[in-house]
Amino acid sequence: MITRQNIQLGIQTQVKSKKYNATCVLSTGLITSAIRFLLIVVTIMVSVCVAKSQTLISGQSAITDTTFIPAKVQSHIDFRVNLTNIDRSYFSNDAQLKEVLAEIDSMVLNPRMKVGRITVVGTASPEGPYKNNVRLATNRAKAFIRILRERYSFPDSMYAVTTVPEDWDGMRLMVAESDTVPYAETLLEFIDESGHLSPDIREYRLKRLDGGRPYAFLREHVLPYLRRASVTVDYDIERLKRMQKVDFVDVKSTTSLLGNLARPELEVQPIVIPAECKQRFMGQ
């Protein structure tokens, strides 16, 4: 029996059902938005982690192998005839000393350079008694080494000393390479053919060669440059040998892949209201 009370009760029930349906739809929308937000946050975090991983790998990409390249510095100082003391004002001694000492200073201060050996050769010109020339050559080498030892703390084993009491090879080289030496052919022929002679006899014959004129030129323009101490500093330079590459993870492709996996297409399903409920409210 339809009464006013039943009608009022049906209306109230319909209103409550509409509110319930609206609340369900709203809740579903909030849940969907929350899921979308969480997916975005997860995607961003994964991308950041991948980028940091590549940064760490990138820091290790420059794997360096070093090698030591041998090099050398050469210099010399000249001496006055029959003397063994170093005169900085003679020839270019002052500039030569400053240059070679500056080079060695840079080797000592640079951790990528390592001094290996210092070779000093003392020489004397082919003039005077041979025994005296041995003394001159030896003491000239010692004079140079004395300067190095006062300045540096290299061990004694690093020094190598040799002497050339009469530098005939140096004399021949200067004559052969110069276009201004008179009697060059005569001198070269004599030097090449007199090597079997004793030093003193060889010098004696050189002085009397062609009336003494070739020797007079040598004494003025060649022999002064054979009275010297030469130094060779052998050292190693540390150099980068090669770069080894490390395979990187492609951040773009990884991020793109993660993005495709992390952001699926969401299908929002509407709330399905049973048919009997619809019919009940509609029928009333």
Short mmCIF file of N, CA and C in Angstrom, two decimals, residues 65-190:
data_model
loop_
_atom_site.label_atom_id
_atom_site.label_comp_id
_atom_site.label_asym_id
_atom_site.label_seq_id
_atom_site.Cartn_x
_atom_site.Cartn_y
_atom_site.Cartn_z
N ASP A 65 97.09 5.28 -18.51
CA ASP A 65 98.33 4.53 -18.40
C ASP A 65 99.46 5.48 -18.74
N THR A 66 100.48 5.51 -17.93
CA THR A 66 101.58 6.43 -18.17
C THR A 66 102.82 5.67 -18.62
N THR A 67 103.64 6.36 -19.36
CA THR A 67 104.91 5.81 -19.80
C THR A 67 105.97 6.87 -19.61
N PHE A 68 107.20 6.45 -19.51
CA PHE A 68 108.30 7.38 -19.31
C PHE A 68 109.08 7.52 -20.61
N ILE A 69 109.13 8.75 -21.10
CA ILE A 69 109.82 9.05 -22.36
C ILE A 69 111.22 9.58 -22.04
N PRO A 70 112.24 8.95 -22.55
CA PRO A 70 113.60 9.43 -22.28
C PRO A 70 113.90 10.74 -23.02
N ALA A 71 114.62 11.60 -22.37
CA ALA A 71 115.03 12.88 -22.97
C ALA A 71 116.38 13.27 -22.39
N LYS A 72 116.96 14.30 -22.94
CA LYS A 72 118.26 14.74 -22.45
C LYS A 72 118.46 16.23 -22.65
N VAL A 73 119.33 16.78 -21.83
CA VAL A 73 119.75 18.18 -21.93
C VAL A 73 121.27 18.19 -22.01
N GLN A 74 121.79 18.97 -22.93
CA GLN A 74 123.23 19.04 -23.12
C GLN A 74 123.71 20.49 -23.03
N SER A 75 124.91 20.63 -22.48
CA SER A 75 125.51 21.96 -22.39
C SER A 75 127.02 21.78 -22.22
N HIS A 76 127.73 22.91 -22.16
CA HIS A 76 129.18 22.83 -22.00
C HIS A 76 129.70 24.16 -21.48
N ILE A 77 130.89 24.12 -20.94
CA ILE A 77 131.61 25.33 -20.57
C ILE A 77 133.03 25.23 -21.13
N ASP A 78 133.59 26.36 -21.47
CA ASP A 78 134.92 26.39 -22.08
C ASP A 78 135.97 26.86 -21.07
N PHE A 79 137.20 26.46 -21.30
CA PHE A 79 138.30 26.79 -20.40
C PHE A 79 139.42 27.48 -21.18
N ARG A 80 140.12 28.31 -20.47
CA ARG A 80 141.30 28.94 -21.05
C ARG A 80 142.42 27.90 -21.17
N VAL A 81 143.37 28.18 -22.01
CA VAL A 81 144.45 27.23 -22.27
C VAL A 81 145.21 26.91 -20.99
N ASN A 82 145.39 25.63 -20.76
CA ASN A 82 146.17 25.09 -19.64
C ASN A 82 145.56 25.41 -18.27
N LEU A 83 144.26 25.74 -18.22
CA LEU A 83 143.59 26.04 -16.95
C LEU A 83 142.40 25.10 -16.74
N THR A 84 142.02 24.93 -15.46
CA THR A 84 140.88 24.05 -15.13
C THR A 84 139.82 24.75 -14.28
N ASN A 85 140.04 25.99 -13.94
CA ASN A 85 139.03 26.72 -13.17
C ASN A 85 137.99 27.32 -14.13
N ILE A 86 136.75 27.38 -13.66
CA ILE A 86 135.65 27.87 -14.50
C ILE A 86 135.61 29.40 -14.43
N ASP A 87 135.73 30.01 -15.59
CA ASP A 87 135.66 31.46 -15.71
C ASP A 87 134.33 31.80 -16.40
N ARG A 88 133.41 32.33 -15.62
CA ARG A 88 132.08 32.62 -16.17
C ARG A 88 132.11 33.71 -17.25
N SER A 89 133.12 34.53 -17.24
CA SER A 89 133.21 35.61 -18.22
C SER A 89 133.84 35.15 -19.54
N TYR A 90 134.31 33.91 -19.57
CA TYR A 90 134.98 33.40 -20.77
C TYR A 90 133.95 32.81 -21.73
N PHE A 91 134.02 33.28 -22.98
CA PHE A 91 133.06 32.84 -24.00
C PHE A 91 131.63 33.00 -23.46
N SER A 92 130.80 31.97 -23.63
CA SER A 92 129.41 32.06 -23.17
C SER A 92 129.17 31.20 -21.93
N ASN A 93 130.20 31.08 -21.10
CA ASN A 93 130.09 30.20 -19.93
C ASN A 93 128.95 30.58 -19.00
N ASP A 94 128.79 31.86 -18.74
CA ASP A 94 127.76 32.29 -17.79
C ASP A 94 126.36 31.90 -18.29
N ALA A 95 126.08 32.18 -19.55
CA ALA A 95 124.76 31.83 -20.11
C ALA A 95 124.56 30.32 -20.16
N GLN A 96 125.61 29.59 -20.51
CA GLN A 96 125.51 28.13 -20.57
C GLN A 96 125.21 27.53 -19.20
N LEU A 97 125.90 28.02 -18.19
CA LEU A 97 125.67 27.51 -16.84
C LEU A 97 124.27 27.82 -16.35
N LYS A 98 123.83 29.04 -16.54
CA LYS A 98 122.49 29.41 -16.09
C LYS A 98 121.41 28.57 -16.77
N GLU A 99 121.61 28.32 -18.04
CA GLU A 99 120.61 27.56 -18.79
C GLU A 99 120.53 26.11 -18.32
N VAL A 100 121.67 25.46 -18.20
CA VAL A 100 121.64 24.05 -17.82
C VAL A 100 121.18 23.88 -16.37
N LEU A 101 121.57 24.78 -15.48
CA LEU A 101 121.12 24.70 -14.10
C LEU A 101 119.62 24.94 -13.99
N ALA A 102 119.09 25.83 -14.79
CA ALA A 102 117.64 26.06 -14.80
C ALA A 102 116.90 24.82 -15.29
N GLU A 103 117.47 24.15 -16.28
CA GLU A 103 116.85 22.92 -16.78
C GLU A 103 116.83 21.85 -15.70
N ILE A 104 117.94 21.68 -15.02
CA ILE A 104 117.99 20.66 -13.96
C ILE A 104 117.07 21.04 -12.81
N ASP A 105 116.99 22.33 -12.49
CA ASP A 105 116.06 22.78 -11.44
C ASP A 105 114.63 22.37 -11.76
N SER A 106 114.23 22.56 -13.01
CA SER A 106 112.86 22.19 -13.40
C SER A 106 112.63 20.69 -13.28
N MET A 107 113.67 19.90 -13.55
CA MET A 107 113.53 18.44 -13.40
C MET A 107 113.35 18.05 -11.94
N VAL A 108 114.10 18.70 -11.08
CA VAL A 108 114.02 18.38 -9.65
C VAL A 108 112.67 18.78 -9.08
N LEU A 109 112.13 19.89 -9.53
CA LEU A 109 110.87 20.39 -8.97
C LEU A 109 109.64 19.75 -9.59
N ASN A 110 109.78 19.20 -10.79
CA ASN A 110 108.63 18.62 -11.48
C ASN A 110 108.51 17.14 -11.11
N PRO A 111 107.39 16.73 -10.47
CA PRO A 111 107.24 15.31 -10.09
C PRO A 111 107.12 14.38 -11.28
N ARG A 112 106.83 14.91 -12.46
CA ARG A 112 106.71 14.07 -13.65
C ARG A 112 108.04 13.91 -14.39
N MET A 113 109.09 14.48 -13.84
CA MET A 113 110.42 14.32 -14.43
C MET A 113 111.34 13.63 -13.43
N LYS A 114 112.18 12.77 -13.94
CA LYS A 114 113.10 12.03 -13.09
C LYS A 114 114.47 11.99 -13.74
N VAL A 115 115.44 12.56 -13.03
CA VAL A 115 116.81 12.56 -13.53
C VAL A 115 117.39 11.16 -13.37
N GLY A 116 117.96 10.64 -14.45
CA GLY A 116 118.49 9.29 -14.42
C GLY A 116 120.00 9.23 -14.34
N ARG A 117 120.67 10.09 -15.10
CA ARG A 117 122.12 10.04 -15.15
C ARG A 117 122.67 11.39 -15.62
N ILE A 118 123.82 11.76 -15.07
CA ILE A 118 124.51 12.98 -15.46
C ILE A 118 125.91 12.59 -15.91
N THR A 119 126.17 12.80 -17.19
CA THR A 119 127.47 12.44 -17.76
C THR A 119 128.26 13.70 -18.06
N VAL A 120 129.45 13.78 -17.55
CA VAL A 120 130.32 14.93 -17.78
C VAL A 120 131.58 14.44 -18.48
N VAL A 121 131.91 15.10 -19.58
CA VAL A 121 133.08 14.74 -20.37
C VAL A 121 134.04 15.92 -20.36
N GLY A 122 135.23 15.68 -19.83
CA GLY A 122 136.26 16.71 -19.84
C GLY A 122 137.20 16.49 -21.02
N THR A 123 137.52 17.56 -21.75
CA THR A 123 138.38 17.43 -22.93
C THR A 123 139.51 18.46 -22.89
N ALA A 124 140.51 18.14 -23.66
CA ALA A 124 141.64 19.07 -23.85
C ALA A 124 142.00 19.05 -25.32
N SER A 125 142.60 20.11 -25.78
CA SER A 125 142.99 20.23 -27.19
C SER A 125 144.30 19.49 -27.42
N PRO A 126 144.55 19.08 -28.67
CA PRO A 126 145.81 18.37 -29.00
C PRO A 126 147.00 19.31 -29.04
N GLU A 127 147.42 19.77 -27.89
CA GLU A 127 148.60 20.63 -27.79
C GLU A 127 149.23 20.44 -26.41
N GLY A 128 150.51 20.38 -26.39
CA GLY A 128 151.21 20.15 -25.14
C GLY A 128 151.37 18.66 -24.86
N PRO A 129 152.10 18.32 -23.80
CA PRO A 129 152.35 16.92 -23.45
C PRO A 129 151.04 16.18 -23.16
N TYR A 130 151.00 14.93 -23.56
CA TYR A 130 149.78 14.14 -23.41
C TYR A 130 149.41 13.97 -21.93
N LYS A 131 150.40 13.73 -21.08
CA LYS A 131 150.11 13.54 -19.66
C LYS A 131 149.46 14.79 -19.06
N ASN A 132 149.92 15.93 -19.47
CA ASN A 132 149.31 17.17 -18.96
C ASN A 132 147.88 17.33 -19.47
N ASN A 133 147.64 16.91 -20.68
CA ASN A 133 146.28 16.99 -21.22
C ASN A 133 145.32 16.04 -20.49
N VAL A 134 145.85 14.89 -20.02
CA VAL A 134 145.02 13.99 -19.19
C VAL A 134 144.61 14.70 -17.91
N ARG A 135 145.54 15.40 -17.28
CA ARG A 135 145.23 16.15 -16.06
C ARG A 135 144.21 17.24 -16.32
N LEU A 136 144.40 17.98 -17.41
CA LEU A 136 143.48 19.07 -17.73
C LEU A 136 142.06 18.55 -17.99
N ALA A 137 141.95 17.50 -18.76
CA ALA A 137 140.63 16.96 -19.08
C ALA A 137 139.93 16.45 -17.84
N THR A 138 140.65 15.78 -16.97
CA THR A 138 140.05 15.22 -15.74
C THR A 138 139.59 16.33 -14.80
N ASN A 139 140.43 17.31 -14.59
CA ASN A 139 140.09 18.37 -13.64
C ASN A 139 138.99 19.30 -14.18
N ARG A 140 138.90 19.42 -15.48
CA ARG A 140 137.81 20.22 -16.05
C ARG A 140 136.46 19.53 -15.82
N ALA A 141 136.43 18.23 -15.96
CA ALA A 141 135.20 17.48 -15.68
C ALA A 141 134.84 17.60 -14.19
N LYS A 142 135.83 17.48 -13.32
CA LYS A 142 135.58 17.58 -11.88
C LYS A 142 135.07 18.96 -11.50
N ALA A 143 135.56 20.00 -12.17
CA ALA A 143 135.12 21.36 -11.87
C ALA A 143 133.63 21.54 -12.17
N PHE A 144 133.19 20.93 -13.25
CA PHE A 144 131.77 21.02 -13.59
C PHE A 144 130.93 20.22 -12.59
N ILE A 145 131.39 19.03 -12.25
CA ILE A 145 130.64 18.21 -11.30
C ILE A 145 130.59 18.88 -9.93
N ARG A 146 131.63 19.59 -9.57
CA ARG A 146 131.65 20.28 -8.28
C ARG A 146 130.50 21.28 -8.18
N ILE A 147 130.21 21.99 -9.27
CA ILE A 147 129.10 22.94 -9.28
C ILE A 147 127.77 22.21 -9.08
N LEU A 148 127.62 21.08 -9.74
CA LEU A 148 126.37 20.33 -9.63
C LEU A 148 126.18 19.76 -8.23
N ARG A 149 127.25 19.26 -7.63
CA ARG A 149 127.13 18.68 -6.28
C ARG A 149 126.84 19.73 -5.23
N GLU A 150 127.35 20.92 -5.41
CA GLU A 150 127.05 22.00 -4.46
C GLU A 150 125.60 22.43 -4.54
N ARG A 151 124.96 22.19 -5.67
CA ARG A 151 123.60 22.68 -5.87
C ARG A 151 122.55 21.59 -5.65
N TYR A 152 122.88 20.35 -5.95
CA TYR A 152 121.91 19.26 -5.90
C TYR A 152 122.43 18.14 -4.99
N SER A 153 121.50 17.29 -4.56
CA SER A 153 121.84 16.17 -3.66
C SER A 153 121.75 14.84 -4.38
N PHE A 154 122.11 14.81 -5.64
CA PHE A 154 122.11 13.55 -6.38
C PHE A 154 123.17 12.62 -5.80
N PRO A 155 122.90 11.32 -5.79
CA PRO A 155 123.92 10.38 -5.30
C PRO A 155 125.11 10.32 -6.25
N ASP A 156 126.23 9.92 -5.72
CA ASP A 156 127.45 9.83 -6.54
C ASP A 156 127.28 8.85 -7.70
N SER A 157 126.45 7.83 -7.48
CA SER A 157 126.26 6.83 -8.53
C SER A 157 125.57 7.39 -9.76
N MET A 158 124.97 8.56 -9.63
CA MET A 158 124.27 9.16 -10.77
C MET A 158 125.25 9.84 -11.73
N TYR A 159 126.44 10.15 -11.26
CA TYR A 159 127.41 10.86 -12.10
C TYR A 159 128.29 9.86 -12.85
N ALA A 160 128.56 10.19 -14.09
CA ALA A 160 129.50 9.42 -14.90
C ALA A 160 130.52 10.40 -15.49
N VAL A 161 131.80 10.12 -15.28
CA VAL A 161 132.85 11.04 -15.72
C VAL A 161 133.73 10.32 -16.73
N THR A 162 133.92 10.96 -17.86
CA THR A 162 134.86 10.46 -18.86
C THR A 162 135.75 11.61 -19.30
N THR A 163 136.89 11.25 -19.86
CA THR A 163 137.84 12.27 -20.31
C THR A 163 138.33 11.96 -21.72
N VAL A 164 138.60 13.03 -22.45
CA VAL A 164 139.21 12.93 -23.78
C VAL A 164 140.44 13.84 -23.74
N PRO A 165 141.60 13.30 -23.40
CA PRO A 165 142.79 14.14 -23.20
C PRO A 165 143.17 14.95 -24.44
N GLU A 166 142.96 14.41 -25.64
CA GLU A 166 143.24 15.15 -26.87
C GLU A 166 142.09 14.88 -27.84
N ASP A 167 141.31 15.89 -28.07
CA ASP A 167 140.07 15.70 -28.84
C ASP A 167 140.34 15.85 -30.34
N TRP A 168 140.95 14.82 -30.93
CA TRP A 168 141.19 14.83 -32.37
C TRP A 168 139.87 14.70 -33.15
N ASP A 169 138.93 13.93 -32.64
CA ASP A 169 137.65 13.77 -33.34
C ASP A 169 136.89 15.09 -33.40
N GLY A 170 136.92 15.83 -32.29
CA GLY A 170 136.27 17.13 -32.30
C GLY A 170 136.92 18.10 -33.26
N MET A 171 138.24 18.05 -33.34
CA MET A 171 138.94 18.91 -34.28
C MET A 171 138.59 18.55 -35.72
N ARG A 172 138.57 17.28 -36.03
CA ARG A 172 138.23 16.87 -37.39
C ARG A 172 136.81 17.31 -37.77
N LEU A 173 135.88 17.17 -36.81
CA LEU A 173 134.49 17.55 -37.08
C LEU A 173 134.38 19.04 -37.38
N MET A 174 135.06 19.87 -36.64
CA MET A 174 135.00 21.31 -36.88
C MET A 174 135.60 21.68 -38.23
N VAL A 175 136.70 21.03 -38.59
CA VAL A 175 137.33 21.31 -39.89
C VAL A 175 136.42 20.87 -41.03
N ALA A 176 135.81 19.69 -40.89
CA ALA A 176 134.98 19.15 -41.97
C ALA A 176 133.69 19.94 -42.15
N GLU A 177 133.14 20.48 -41.10
CA GLU A 177 131.84 21.16 -41.19
C GLU A 177 131.97 22.64 -41.52
N SER A 178 133.18 23.18 -41.52
CA SER A 178 133.37 24.60 -41.79
C SER A 178 133.83 24.81 -43.24
N ASP A 179 133.30 25.87 -43.85
CA ASP A 179 133.69 26.21 -45.22
C ASP A 179 134.79 27.26 -45.25
N THR A 180 135.23 27.71 -44.08
CA THR A 180 136.19 28.81 -44.03
C THR A 180 137.58 28.37 -43.54
N VAL A 181 137.75 27.09 -43.29
CA VAL A 181 139.05 26.60 -42.79
C VAL A 181 140.00 26.42 -43.98
N PRO A 182 141.09 27.16 -43.99
CA PRO A 182 142.08 26.94 -45.06
C PRO A 182 142.82 25.62 -44.84
N TYR A 183 143.29 25.07 -45.92
CA TYR A 183 144.02 23.80 -45.87
C TYR A 183 143.15 22.68 -45.30
N ALA A 184 141.85 22.77 -45.49
CA ALA A 184 140.95 21.78 -44.90
C ALA A 184 141.26 20.37 -45.40
N GLU A 185 141.49 20.23 -46.70
CA GLU A 185 141.76 18.90 -47.25
C GLU A 185 143.07 18.33 -46.69
N THR A 186 144.06 19.19 -46.57
CA THR A 186 145.35 18.74 -46.03
C THR A 186 145.20 18.28 -44.58
N LEU A 187 144.45 19.05 -43.80
CA LEU A 187 144.26 18.72 -42.39
C LEU A 187 143.46 17.41 -42.23
N LEU A 188 142.37 17.27 -43.00
CA LEU A 188 141.54 16.06 -42.89
C LEU A 188 142.35 14.82 -43.28
N GLU A 189 143.16 14.95 -44.31
CA GLU A 189 143.96 13.81 -44.75
C GLU A 189 144.98 13.43 -43.67
N PHE A 190 145.59 14.44 -43.05
CA PHE A 190 146.57 14.15 -42.00
C PHE A 190 145.89 13.48 -40.79
#
